[in-house]
Amino acid sequence: MLSVRDLSVYFSSSRGEVKALDGVSLDVSEGEIVGLAGESGCGKTTLSLAVSRLIYPPGRIASGSILFEGNDVLKLTATQFRETYRWKKIAMIFQGSMNGFTPVFTIGDQIEEVLEIHRYGGDPAARTRELLRMVELDPSIAERFPHELSGGQKQRAFIAMALAVDPPFLIADEPTTALDVVTQVSIINLLKKLRKEKHISILIITHDLALLSEIVDRAYILYAGRMAEVGTAEEIFRDPKHPYTKGLIASIPTLKSTKIEGIAGFMPDLANLPPGCKFAPRCPYAMEVCTKEEPQLKGVREAQSVACWLY
Ligand code: SF4
């Protein structure tokens, strides 16, 4: 359904060109839930914004293609993309979206506005109630203002808004951030239910690997704007290969752990990247070749690939 190929997104800054994404590829099949994980600033949100054609100056898509159902959406004009793809085919739950409702309009007004803008036929009020039921909210929530809802209810209402015109593809950027653990689980179960019942493809973006392990079919691990590792959930979480993926998994707290292992150091400055492997300054296994030549993704199992000179 979605095929991102060799995508590079750069931002101009006073410190020079910031390479937020450099030659990144990613695929999502019909009905698949795919995770994209990495630390803050690794390029996860930039990728989702590029897929939604929401990169504006000083950012630019420097190279690559984004194929959706076989069509390169980067070749469309902004108007063509807005009228054919945005929200109708590719909808997005933005990071912090539950705080994105306008406080002076009811939830129903705001969902109905989306239906009107995208010319969804039928009765907008009835469709809004149907959408709220779909995300397991009482339809009377349509009459309420955002401040009258809990964080979990607002997130569900935003998911209802994202589903307003039946998109086949949903991007969920940190969909459970700032929610308590019980609500996180209920949102994850809701996304699983939507995939099962509506056969929606979902790209989930998060820094929370524990959450990803609960829901995704496949996962991509991004580091400093480059893909470090790709694999099925089973491969990535049971037998990670890249030292960065191993570090991320080791930093997940468990009920038994008394000490959380972190990854030493910080991500490099994207405007001043080191040569070779970008993870080398933090990697306990770094070798001479790592500081000179950049490793490319290489298959280590049928579905698992890793960009590391150890393999
Ligand atoms: Fe570590 Fe070298 Fe692998 Fe990079 S390529 S992750 S520095 S071992």
PDB file of C-alpha atoms and ligand atoms in Angstrom:
ATOM      1  CA  MET A   1       0.000   0.000   0.000  1.00  0.00           C
ATOM      2  CA  LEU A   2       2.758   2.452   0.973  1.00  0.00           C
ATOM      3  CA  SER A   3       6.275   2.234  -0.393  1.00  0.00           C
ATOM      4  CA  VAL A   4       8.786   4.907   0.615  1.00  0.00           C
ATOM      5  CA  ARG A   5      11.981   4.658  -1.422  1.00  0.00           C
ATOM      6  CA  ASP A   6      15.355   6.301  -0.659  1.00  0.00           C
ATOM      7  CA  LEU A   7      13.666   9.316   0.885  1.00  0.00           C
ATOM      8  CA  SER A   8      15.867  12.227   1.961  1.00  0.00           C
ATOM      9  CA  VAL A   9      14.432  15.250   3.767  1.00  0.00           C
ATOM     10  CA  TYR A  10      16.696  18.194   4.578  1.00  0.00           C
ATOM     11  CA  PHE A  11      16.078  21.384   6.553  1.00  0.00           C
ATOM     12  CA  SER A  12      18.067  24.589   6.032  1.00  0.00           C
ATOM     13  CA  SER A  13      19.384  26.140   9.232  1.00  0.00           C
ATOM     14  CA  SER A  14      21.938  28.729  10.309  1.00  0.00           C
ATOM     15  CA  ARG A  15      24.225  25.781  11.169  1.00  0.00           C
ATOM     16  CA  GLY A  16      23.959  24.334   7.658  1.00  0.00           C
ATOM     17  CA  GLU A  17      21.773  21.646   6.121  1.00  0.00           C
ATOM     18  CA  VAL A  18      20.112  19.356   8.688  1.00  0.00           C
ATOM     19  CA  LYS A  19      19.755  15.883   7.192  1.00  0.00           C
ATOM     20  CA  ALA A  20      16.622  14.764   9.042  1.00  0.00           C
ATOM     21  CA  LEU A  21      16.207  11.731   6.764  1.00  0.00           C
ATOM     22  CA  ASP A  22      18.828  10.318   4.425  1.00  0.00           C
ATOM     23  CA  GLY A  23      17.944   7.551   1.970  1.00  0.00           C
ATOM     24  CA  VAL A  24      15.204   5.930   4.040  1.00  0.00           C
ATOM     25  CA  SER A  25      12.942   3.172   2.655  1.00  0.00           C
ATOM     26  CA  LEU A  26       9.831   1.707   4.301  1.00  0.00           C
ATOM     27  CA  ASP A  27       6.880  -0.442   3.212  1.00  0.00           C
ATOM     28  CA  VAL A  28       3.428  -0.982   4.657  1.00  0.00           C
ATOM     29  CA  SER A  29       1.145  -3.639   3.154  1.00  0.00           C
ATOM     30  CA  GLU A  30      -2.638  -3.712   3.157  1.00  0.00           C
ATOM     31  CA  GLY A  31      -3.992  -4.511   6.610  1.00  0.00           C
ATOM     32  CA  GLU A  32      -0.522  -4.443   8.160  1.00  0.00           C
ATOM     33  CA  ILE A  33       0.506  -2.626  11.346  1.00  0.00           C
ATOM     34  CA  VAL A  34       4.070  -1.357  11.031  1.00  0.00           C
ATOM     35  CA  GLY A  35       6.070   0.378  13.740  1.00  0.00           C
ATOM     36  CA  LEU A  36       8.699   3.065  13.324  1.00  0.00           C
ATOM     37  CA  ALA A  37      10.827   3.556  16.425  1.00  0.00           C
ATOM     38  CA  GLY A  38      13.843   5.495  17.598  1.00  0.00           C
ATOM     39  CA  GLU A  39      14.878   8.247  19.988  1.00  0.00           C
ATOM     40  CA  SER A  40      13.455  11.773  19.803  1.00  0.00           C
ATOM     41  CA  GLY A  41      14.905  13.654  16.839  1.00  0.00           C
ATOM     42  CA  CYS A  42      15.763  10.534  14.789  1.00  0.00           C
ATOM     43  CA  GLY A  43      13.387  11.530  11.959  1.00  0.00           C
ATOM     44  CA  LYS A  44      10.231   9.513  12.766  1.00  0.00           C
ATOM     45  CA  THR A  45       7.819  12.431  12.633  1.00  0.00           C
ATOM     46  CA  THR A  46       9.616  13.921   9.600  1.00  0.00           C
ATOM     47  CA  LEU A  47       8.892  10.680   7.734  1.00  0.00           C
ATOM     48  CA  SER A  48       5.206  10.793   8.653  1.00  0.00           C
ATOM     49  CA  LEU A  49       4.960  14.456   7.638  1.00  0.00           C
ATOM     50  CA  ALA A  50       6.643  13.664   4.310  1.00  0.00           C
ATOM     51  CA  VAL A  51       4.100  10.875   3.624  1.00  0.00           C
ATOM     52  CA  SER A  52       1.303  13.369   4.393  1.00  0.00           C
ATOM     53  CA  ARG A  53       2.984  16.010   2.167  1.00  0.00           C
ATOM     54  CA  LEU A  54       3.364  18.357   5.141  1.00  0.00           C
ATOM     55  CA  ILE A  55       7.032  19.307   4.759  1.00  0.00           C
ATOM     56  CA  TYR A  56       7.290  23.056   4.247  1.00  0.00           C
ATOM     57  CA  PRO A  57      10.285  25.445   4.006  1.00  0.00           C
ATOM     58  CA  PRO A  58      12.864  25.540   5.495  1.00  0.00           C
ATOM     59  CA  GLY A  59      12.353  21.796   4.952  1.00  0.00           C
ATOM     60  CA  ARG A  60      12.426  20.100   1.560  1.00  0.00           C
ATOM     61  CA  ILE A  61      12.185  16.611   0.137  1.00  0.00           C
ATOM     62  CA  ALA A  62      15.636  16.366  -1.419  1.00  0.00           C
ATOM     63  CA  SER A  63      15.205  13.011  -3.176  1.00  0.00           C
ATOM     64  CA  GLY A  64      13.309   9.730  -3.205  1.00  0.00           C
ATOM     65  CA  SER A  65       9.757   8.661  -3.884  1.00  0.00           C
ATOM     66  CA  ILE A  66       6.604   7.939  -1.892  1.00  0.00           C
ATOM     67  CA  LEU A  67       4.344   5.460  -3.680  1.00  0.00           C
ATOM     68  CA  PHE A  68       0.812   5.063  -2.359  1.00  0.00           C
ATOM     69  CA  GLU A  69      -1.167   2.292  -4.071  1.00  0.00           C
ATOM     70  CA  GLY A  70       1.468   2.494  -6.820  1.00  0.00           C
ATOM     71  CA  ASN A  71       1.207   6.267  -7.452  1.00  0.00           C
ATOM     72  CA  ASP A  72       4.090   8.600  -6.600  1.00  0.00           C
ATOM     73  CA  VAL A  73       2.348  11.189  -4.429  1.00  0.00           C
ATOM     74  CA  LEU A  74       5.384  13.494  -4.609  1.00  0.00           C
ATOM     75  CA  LYS A  75       4.557  14.109  -8.266  1.00  0.00           C
ATOM     76  CA  LEU A  76       1.098  15.493  -7.456  1.00  0.00           C
ATOM     77  CA  THR A  77       0.396  19.190  -6.967  1.00  0.00           C
ATOM     78  CA  ALA A  78      -0.551  20.272  -3.432  1.00  0.00           C
ATOM     79  CA  THR A  79      -4.195  20.633  -4.548  1.00  0.00           C
ATOM     80  CA  GLN A  80      -4.285  17.195  -6.196  1.00  0.00           C
ATOM     81  CA  PHE A  81      -2.835  15.611  -3.043  1.00  0.00           C
ATOM     82  CA  ARG A  82      -5.263  17.432  -0.749  1.00  0.00           C
ATOM     83  CA  GLU A  83      -8.303  16.539  -2.844  1.00  0.00           C
ATOM     84  CA  THR A  84      -7.421  12.893  -3.499  1.00  0.00           C
ATOM     85  CA  TYR A  85      -5.210  11.600  -0.698  1.00  0.00           C
ATOM     86  CA  ARG A  86      -5.079  13.705   2.474  1.00  0.00           C
ATOM     87  CA  TRP A  87      -7.563  12.349   5.030  1.00  0.00           C
ATOM     88  CA  LYS A  88      -9.468  10.450   2.293  1.00  0.00           C
ATOM     89  CA  LYS A  89      -6.719   7.867   1.843  1.00  0.00           C
ATOM     90  CA  ILE A  90      -3.971   8.887   4.286  1.00  0.00           C
ATOM     91  CA  ALA A  91      -5.184  10.158   7.660  1.00  0.00           C
ATOM     92  CA  MET A  92      -3.023  11.021  10.621  1.00  0.00           C
ATOM     93  CA  ILE A  93      -3.315  11.057  14.383  1.00  0.00           C
ATOM     94  CA  PHE A  94      -0.812  13.820  15.091  1.00  0.00           C
ATOM     95  CA  GLN A  95       1.565  13.839  18.023  1.00  0.00           C
ATOM     96  CA  GLY A  96      -0.228  15.540  20.932  1.00  0.00           C
ATOM     97  CA  SER A  97      -3.421  15.546  18.863  1.00  0.00           C
ATOM     98  CA  MET A  98      -5.682  15.308  21.903  1.00  0.00           C
ATOM     99  CA  ASN A  99      -4.623  18.878  22.677  1.00  0.00           C
ATOM    100  CA  GLY A 100      -5.339  19.911  19.086  1.00  0.00           C
ATOM    101  CA  PHE A 101      -9.101  20.329  19.432  1.00  0.00           C
ATOM    102  CA  THR A 102     -10.307  23.907  19.291  1.00  0.00           C
ATOM    103  CA  PRO A 103     -11.550  24.632  22.842  1.00  0.00           C
ATOM    104  CA  VAL A 104     -14.550  26.787  21.815  1.00  0.00           C
ATOM    105  CA  PHE A 105     -16.289  24.250  19.551  1.00  0.00           C
ATOM    106  CA  THR A 106     -17.891  20.960  20.535  1.00  0.00           C
ATOM    107  CA  ILE A 107     -16.323  17.653  19.504  1.00  0.00           C
ATOM    108  CA  GLY A 108     -19.291  17.089  17.165  1.00  0.00           C
ATOM    109  CA  ASP A 109     -18.786  20.472  15.439  1.00  0.00           C
ATOM    110  CA  GLN A 110     -15.140  19.654  14.820  1.00  0.00           C
ATOM    111  CA  ILE A 111     -15.747  16.168  13.399  1.00  0.00           C
ATOM    112  CA  GLU A 112     -18.602  17.474  11.239  1.00  0.00           C
ATOM    113  CA  GLU A 113     -16.299  20.174   9.837  1.00  0.00           C
ATOM    114  CA  VAL A 114     -13.918  17.430   8.616  1.00  0.00           C
ATOM    115  CA  LEU A 115     -16.864  15.627   6.970  1.00  0.00           C
ATOM    116  CA  GLU A 116     -17.972  18.821   5.238  1.00  0.00           C
ATOM    117  CA  ILE A 117     -14.477  19.803   4.029  1.00  0.00           C
ATOM    118  CA  HIS A 118     -13.957  16.340   2.562  1.00  0.00           C
ATOM    119  CA  ARG A 119     -17.503  16.294   1.118  1.00  0.00           C
ATOM    120  CA  TYR A 120     -18.560  13.091   2.862  1.00  0.00           C
ATOM    121  CA  GLY A 121     -22.138  12.371   1.754  1.00  0.00           C
ATOM    122  CA  GLY A 122     -25.011  11.773   4.152  1.00  0.00           C
ATOM    123  CA  ASP A 123     -25.989  13.296   7.469  1.00  0.00           C
ATOM    124  CA  PRO A 124     -22.836  14.659   9.208  1.00  0.00           C
ATOM    125  CA  ALA A 125     -24.415  14.489  12.695  1.00  0.00           C
ATOM    126  CA  ALA A 126     -25.402  10.825  12.207  1.00  0.00           C
ATOM    127  CA  ARG A 127     -21.962   9.969  10.822  1.00  0.00           C
ATOM    128  CA  THR A 128     -20.312  11.710  13.813  1.00  0.00           C
ATOM    129  CA  ARG A 129     -22.349   9.585  16.239  1.00  0.00           C
ATOM    130  CA  GLU A 130     -21.431   6.461  14.248  1.00  0.00           C
ATOM    131  CA  LEU A 131     -17.723   7.400  14.410  1.00  0.00           C
ATOM    132  CA  LEU A 132     -17.863   8.007  18.155  1.00  0.00           C
ATOM    133  CA  ARG A 133     -19.500   4.593  18.657  1.00  0.00           C
ATOM    134  CA  MET A 134     -16.765   3.055  16.462  1.00  0.00           C
ATOM    135  CA  VAL A 135     -14.085   4.300  18.897  1.00  0.00           C
ATOM    136  CA  GLU A 136     -16.194   3.109  21.855  1.00  0.00           C
ATOM    137  CA  LEU A 137     -17.328   6.541  23.023  1.00  0.00           C
ATOM    138  CA  ASP A 138     -20.859   7.480  23.944  1.00  0.00           C
ATOM    139  CA  PRO A 139     -22.350   9.439  20.989  1.00  0.00           C
ATOM    140  CA  SER A 140     -23.466  12.168  23.437  1.00  0.00           C
ATOM    141  CA  ILE A 141     -19.782  13.190  23.584  1.00  0.00           C
ATOM    142  CA  ALA A 142     -20.499  15.046  20.309  1.00  0.00           C
ATOM    143  CA  GLU A 143     -22.274  17.710  22.388  1.00  0.00           C
ATOM    144  CA  ARG A 144     -19.349  18.208  24.748  1.00  0.00           C
ATOM    145  CA  PHE A 145     -16.449  20.651  24.615  1.00  0.00           C
ATOM    146  CA  PRO A 146     -12.869  19.270  24.636  1.00  0.00           C
ATOM    147  CA  HIS A 147     -12.191  20.366  28.244  1.00  0.00           C
ATOM    148  CA  GLU A 148     -15.090  18.167  29.400  1.00  0.00           C
ATOM    149  CA  LEU A 149     -13.313  14.997  28.196  1.00  0.00           C
ATOM    150  CA  SER A 150     -10.512  12.959  29.796  1.00  0.00           C
ATOM    151  CA  GLY A 151      -7.206  12.541  27.938  1.00  0.00           C
ATOM    152  CA  GLY A 152      -8.200   9.055  26.774  1.00  0.00           C
ATOM    153  CA  GLN A 153     -11.622  10.262  25.561  1.00  0.00           C
ATOM    154  CA  LYS A 154      -9.993  13.124  23.620  1.00  0.00           C
ATOM    155  CA  GLN A 155      -7.539  10.723  21.985  1.00  0.00           C
ATOM    156  CA  ARG A 156     -10.422   8.419  20.980  1.00  0.00           C
ATOM    157  CA  ALA A 157     -12.351  11.412  19.641  1.00  0.00           C
ATOM    158  CA  PHE A 158      -9.328  12.394  17.550  1.00  0.00           C
ATOM    159  CA  ILE A 159      -9.069   8.828  16.229  1.00  0.00           C
ATOM    160  CA  ALA A 160     -12.775   9.125  15.286  1.00  0.00           C
ATOM    161  CA  MET A 161     -11.927  12.323  13.416  1.00  0.00           C
ATOM    162  CA  ALA A 162      -9.043  10.586  11.615  1.00  0.00           C
ATOM    163  CA  LEU A 163     -11.449   7.821  10.523  1.00  0.00           C
ATOM    164  CA  ALA A 164     -14.114  10.303   9.415  1.00  0.00           C
ATOM    165  CA  VAL A 165     -13.931   9.604   5.667  1.00  0.00           C
ATOM    166  CA  ASP A 166     -12.924   5.919   5.866  1.00  0.00           C
ATOM    167  CA  PRO A 167      -9.203   6.176   5.015  1.00  0.00           C
ATOM    168  CA  PRO A 168      -7.491   2.854   4.223  1.00  0.00           C
ATOM    169  CA  PHE A 169      -4.231   4.094   5.786  1.00  0.00           C
ATOM    170  CA  LEU A 170      -3.648   5.670   9.173  1.00  0.00           C
ATOM    171  CA  ILE A 171      -0.478   7.206  10.574  1.00  0.00           C
ATOM    172  CA  ALA A 172      -0.473   7.291  14.384  1.00  0.00           C
ATOM    173  CA  ASP A 173       2.328   9.494  15.731  1.00  0.00           C
ATOM    174  CA  GLU A 174       2.921   8.696  19.416  1.00  0.00           C
ATOM    175  CA  PRO A 175      -0.773   7.791  19.890  1.00  0.00           C
ATOM    176  CA  THR A 176      -0.428   6.923  23.583  1.00  0.00           C
ATOM    177  CA  THR A 177       1.989   9.583  24.837  1.00  0.00           C
ATOM    178  CA  ALA A 178       0.812  11.418  27.975  1.00  0.00           C
ATOM    179  CA  LEU A 179      -1.851   8.783  28.685  1.00  0.00           C
ATOM    180  CA  ASP A 180      -1.883   6.554  31.753  1.00  0.00           C
ATOM    181  CA  VAL A 181      -0.978   2.878  31.284  1.00  0.00           C
ATOM    182  CA  VAL A 182      -4.560   1.583  31.402  1.00  0.00           C
ATOM    183  CA  THR A 183      -5.665   4.114  28.771  1.00  0.00           C
ATOM    184  CA  GLN A 184      -2.602   3.275  26.653  1.00  0.00           C
ATOM    185  CA  VAL A 185      -3.694  -0.366  26.564  1.00  0.00           C
ATOM    186  CA  SER A 186      -7.248   0.589  25.623  1.00  0.00           C
ATOM    187  CA  ILE A 187      -5.992   2.795  22.727  1.00  0.00           C
ATOM    188  CA  ILE A 188      -3.740  -0.023  21.478  1.00  0.00           C
ATOM    189  CA  ASN A 189      -6.663  -2.473  21.638  1.00  0.00           C
ATOM    190  CA  LEU A 190      -8.790   0.027  19.731  1.00  0.00           C
ATOM    191  CA  LEU A 191      -6.194   0.295  16.934  1.00  0.00           C
ATOM    192  CA  LYS A 192      -5.983  -3.517  16.762  1.00  0.00           C
ATOM    193  CA  LYS A 193      -9.783  -3.708  16.541  1.00  0.00           C
ATOM    194  CA  LEU A 194      -9.847  -1.125  13.720  1.00  0.00           C
ATOM    195  CA  ARG A 195      -7.306  -3.117  11.754  1.00  0.00           C
ATOM    196  CA  LYS A 196      -9.300  -6.310  12.237  1.00  0.00           C
ATOM    197  CA  GLU A 197     -12.738  -4.888  11.494  1.00  0.00           C
ATOM    198  CA  LYS A 198     -11.916  -2.273   8.839  1.00  0.00           C
ATOM    199  CA  HIS A 199      -8.722  -3.803   7.444  1.00  0.00           C
ATOM    200  CA  ILE A 200      -6.916  -0.471   7.828  1.00  0.00           C
ATOM    201  CA  SER A 201      -3.122  -0.311   7.408  1.00  0.00           C
ATOM    202  CA  ILE A 202      -1.467   1.533  10.292  1.00  0.00           C
ATOM    203  CA  LEU A 203       1.981   3.095  10.656  1.00  0.00           C
ATOM    204  CA  ILE A 204       2.676   3.654  14.355  1.00  0.00           C
ATOM    205  CA  ILE A 205       5.462   6.020  15.309  1.00  0.00           C
ATOM    206  CA  THR A 206       6.822   5.841  18.809  1.00  0.00           C
ATOM    207  CA  HIS A 207       9.912   5.816  21.002  1.00  0.00           C
ATOM    208  CA  ASP A 208       8.156   3.188  23.168  1.00  0.00           C
ATOM    209  CA  LEU A 209       9.375  -0.258  22.107  1.00  0.00           C
ATOM    210  CA  ALA A 210       7.269  -1.989  24.748  1.00  0.00           C
ATOM    211  CA  LEU A 211       4.171  -0.553  23.059  1.00  0.00           C
ATOM    212  CA  LEU A 212       5.381  -1.589  19.603  1.00  0.00           C
ATOM    213  CA  SER A 213       6.003  -5.153  20.706  1.00  0.00           C
ATOM    214  CA  GLU A 214       2.311  -5.354  21.663  1.00  0.00           C
ATOM    215  CA  ILE A 215       0.856  -4.351  18.351  1.00  0.00           C
ATOM    216  CA  VAL A 216       3.059  -4.364  15.240  1.00  0.00           C
ATOM    217  CA  ASP A 217       3.610  -7.001  12.562  1.00  0.00           C
ATOM    218  CA  ARG A 218       6.938  -5.473  11.521  1.00  0.00           C
ATOM    219  CA  ALA A 219       9.172  -2.754  12.941  1.00  0.00           C
ATOM    220  CA  TYR A 220      11.684  -0.276  11.541  1.00  0.00           C
ATOM    221  CA  ILE A 221      14.369   1.169  13.814  1.00  0.00           C
ATOM    222  CA  LEU A 222      15.553   4.633  12.787  1.00  0.00           C
ATOM    223  CA  TYR A 223      18.748   6.273  14.026  1.00  0.00           C
ATOM    224  CA  ALA A 224      19.952   9.767  13.071  1.00  0.00           C
ATOM    225  CA  GLY A 225      17.773   9.812   9.942  1.00  0.00           C
ATOM    226  CA  ARG A 226      18.897   6.382   8.697  1.00  0.00           C
ATOM    227  CA  MET A 227      17.352   2.950   8.952  1.00  0.00           C
ATOM    228  CA  ALA A 228      19.343   0.851  11.429  1.00  0.00           C
ATOM    229  CA  GLU A 229      17.261  -2.337  11.427  1.00  0.00           C
ATOM    230  CA  VAL A 230      14.079  -3.779   9.923  1.00  0.00           C
ATOM    231  CA  GLY A 231      12.311  -7.014  10.776  1.00  0.00           C
ATOM    232  CA  THR A 232       9.185  -8.770  11.953  1.00  0.00           C
ATOM    233  CA  ALA A 233       8.132  -8.000  15.512  1.00  0.00           C
ATOM    234  CA  GLU A 234       9.331 -11.481  16.526  1.00  0.00           C
ATOM    235  CA  GLU A 235      12.789 -10.941  14.986  1.00  0.00           C
ATOM    236  CA  ILE A 236      13.282  -7.422  16.294  1.00  0.00           C
ATOM    237  CA  PHE A 237      12.102  -8.035  19.847  1.00  0.00           C
ATOM    238  CA  ARG A 238      13.379 -11.598  20.379  1.00  0.00           C
ATOM    239  CA  ASP A 239      16.664 -11.393  18.494  1.00  0.00           C
ATOM    240  CA  PRO A 240      17.696  -7.804  17.691  1.00  0.00           C
ATOM    241  CA  LYS A 241      20.951  -7.511  15.768  1.00  0.00           C
ATOM    242  CA  HIS A 242      21.878  -3.826  15.668  1.00  0.00           C
ATOM    243  CA  PRO A 243      23.639  -2.591  18.833  1.00  0.00           C
ATOM    244  CA  TYR A 244      21.262   0.402  18.868  1.00  0.00           C
ATOM    245  CA  THR A 245      18.151  -1.835  18.760  1.00  0.00           C
ATOM    246  CA  LYS A 246      19.663  -3.955  21.527  1.00  0.00           C
ATOM    247  CA  GLY A 247      20.240  -0.791  23.581  1.00  0.00           C
ATOM    248  CA  LEU A 248      16.663   0.399  23.040  1.00  0.00           C
ATOM    249  CA  ILE A 249      15.261  -2.972  24.128  1.00  0.00           C
ATOM    250  CA  ALA A 250      17.587  -3.089  27.162  1.00  0.00           C
ATOM    251  CA  SER A 251      16.210   0.289  28.250  1.00  0.00           C
ATOM    252  CA  ILE A 252      12.631  -1.048  28.576  1.00  0.00           C
ATOM    253  CA  PRO A 253      11.883  -1.364  32.304  1.00  0.00           C
ATOM    254  CA  THR A 254      10.604  -4.761  33.433  1.00  0.00           C
ATOM    255  CA  LEU A 255       8.908  -5.825  36.642  1.00  0.00           C
ATOM    256  CA  LYS A 256      12.032  -7.768  37.644  1.00  0.00           C
ATOM    257  CA  SER A 257      14.695  -5.168  36.705  1.00  0.00           C
ATOM    258  CA  THR A 258      16.206  -3.103  39.465  1.00  0.00           C
ATOM    259  CA  LYS A 259      18.395  -1.141  37.064  1.00  0.00           C
ATOM    260  CA  ILE A 260      17.542   0.213  33.619  1.00  0.00           C
ATOM    261  CA  GLU A 261      20.316   0.002  31.070  1.00  0.00           C
ATOM    262  CA  GLY A 262      20.410   3.168  28.968  1.00  0.00           C
ATOM    263  CA  ILE A 263      22.377   3.950  25.809  1.00  0.00           C
ATOM    264  CA  ALA A 264      25.370   6.109  26.684  1.00  0.00           C
ATOM    265  CA  GLY A 265      25.765   9.452  24.896  1.00  0.00           C
ATOM    266  CA  PHE A 266      23.463  11.365  22.592  1.00  0.00           C
ATOM    267  CA  MET A 267      22.375  11.269  18.979  1.00  0.00           C
ATOM    268  CA  PRO A 268      24.813  13.215  16.741  1.00  0.00           C
ATOM    269  CA  ASP A 269      24.081  16.714  15.472  1.00  0.00           C
ATOM    270  CA  LEU A 270      22.189  16.134  12.206  1.00  0.00           C
ATOM    271  CA  ALA A 271      23.834  19.246  10.727  1.00  0.00           C
ATOM    272  CA  ASN A 272      27.298  17.883  11.481  1.00  0.00           C
ATOM    273  CA  LEU A 273      27.183  14.107  11.168  1.00  0.00           C
ATOM    274  CA  PRO A 274      30.283  11.978  11.732  1.00  0.00           C
ATOM    275  CA  PRO A 275      31.613   9.899   8.795  1.00  0.00           C
ATOM    276  CA  GLY A 276      30.907   6.164   8.732  1.00  0.00           C
ATOM    277  CA  CYS A 277      28.291   4.640  11.039  1.00  0.00           C
ATOM    278  CA  LYS A 278      26.374   7.413  12.803  1.00  0.00           C
ATOM    279  CA  PHE A 279      26.033   5.233  15.907  1.00  0.00           C
ATOM    280  CA  ALA A 280      29.817   4.642  16.206  1.00  0.00           C
ATOM    281  CA  PRO A 281      30.466   7.314  18.905  1.00  0.00           C
ATOM    282  CA  ARG A 282      28.007   5.464  21.210  1.00  0.00           C
ATOM    283  CA  CYS A 283      28.600   1.888  20.117  1.00  0.00           C
ATOM    284  CA  PRO A 284      30.471  -0.505  22.424  1.00  0.00           C
ATOM    285  CA  TYR A 285      31.369  -2.695  19.406  1.00  0.00           C
ATOM    286  CA  ALA A 286      32.729   0.069  17.135  1.00  0.00           C
ATOM    287  CA  MET A 287      35.631  -1.015  14.914  1.00  0.00           C
ATOM    288  CA  GLU A 288      37.931   0.974  12.666  1.00  0.00           C
ATOM    289  CA  VAL A 289      35.771   0.417   9.579  1.00  0.00           C
ATOM    290  CA  CYS A 290      32.754   1.840  11.458  1.00  0.00           C
ATOM    291  CA  THR A 291      34.276   5.332  11.660  1.00  0.00           C
ATOM    292  CA  LYS A 292      35.203   5.355   7.966  1.00  0.00           C
ATOM    293  CA  GLU A 293      32.461   3.689   5.942  1.00  0.00           C
ATOM    294  CA  GLU A 294      28.724   3.850   6.399  1.00  0.00           C
ATOM    295  CA  PRO A 295      27.091   0.394   6.631  1.00  0.00           C
ATOM    296  CA  GLN A 296      24.064  -0.309   4.412  1.00  0.00           C
ATOM    297  CA  LEU A 297      21.066  -2.486   5.275  1.00  0.00           C
ATOM    298  CA  LYS A 298      21.930  -6.141   4.703  1.00  0.00           C
ATOM    299  CA  GLY A 299      19.606  -9.138   5.047  1.00  0.00           C
ATOM    300  CA  VAL A 300      20.362 -11.420   7.993  1.00  0.00           C
ATOM    301  CA  ARG A 301      17.086 -13.395   7.899  1.00  0.00           C
ATOM    302  CA  GLU A 302      14.203 -13.609   5.471  1.00  0.00           C
ATOM    303  CA  ALA A 303      12.568 -10.421   6.739  1.00  0.00           C
ATOM    304  CA  GLN A 304      15.293  -8.970   8.965  1.00  0.00           C
ATOM    305  CA  SER A 305      17.943  -6.543   7.706  1.00  0.00           C
ATOM    306  CA  VAL A 306      20.539  -4.618   9.654  1.00  0.00           C
ATOM    307  CA  ALA A 307      22.923  -1.763   8.815  1.00  0.00           C
ATOM    308  CA  CYS A 308      25.975  -2.744  10.855  1.00  0.00           C
ATOM    309  CA  TRP A 309      29.500  -3.892  10.018  1.00  0.00           C
ATOM    310  CA  LEU A 310      29.192  -6.716  12.563  1.00  0.00           C
ATOM    311  CA  TYR A 311      27.042  -8.624  10.038  1.00  0.00           C
TER     312      TYR A 311
HETATM  313 FE1  SF4 B   1      28.522  -0.354  16.059  1.00  0.00          FE
HETATM  314 FE2  SF4 B   1      30.060  -0.496  13.910  1.00  0.00          FE
HETATM  315 FE3  SF4 B   1      27.705  -1.697  13.915  1.00  0.00          FE
HETATM  316 FE4  SF4 B   1      27.868   0.966  13.830  1.00  0.00          FE
HETATM  317  S1  SF4 B   1      28.567  -0.463  12.256  1.00  0.00           S
HETATM  318  S2  SF4 B   1      26.507  -0.237  15.082  1.00  0.00           S
HETATM  319  S3  SF4 B   1      29.624   1.327  15.141  1.00  0.00           S
HETATM  320  S4  SF4 B   1      29.446  -2.182  15.202  1.00  0.00           S
END
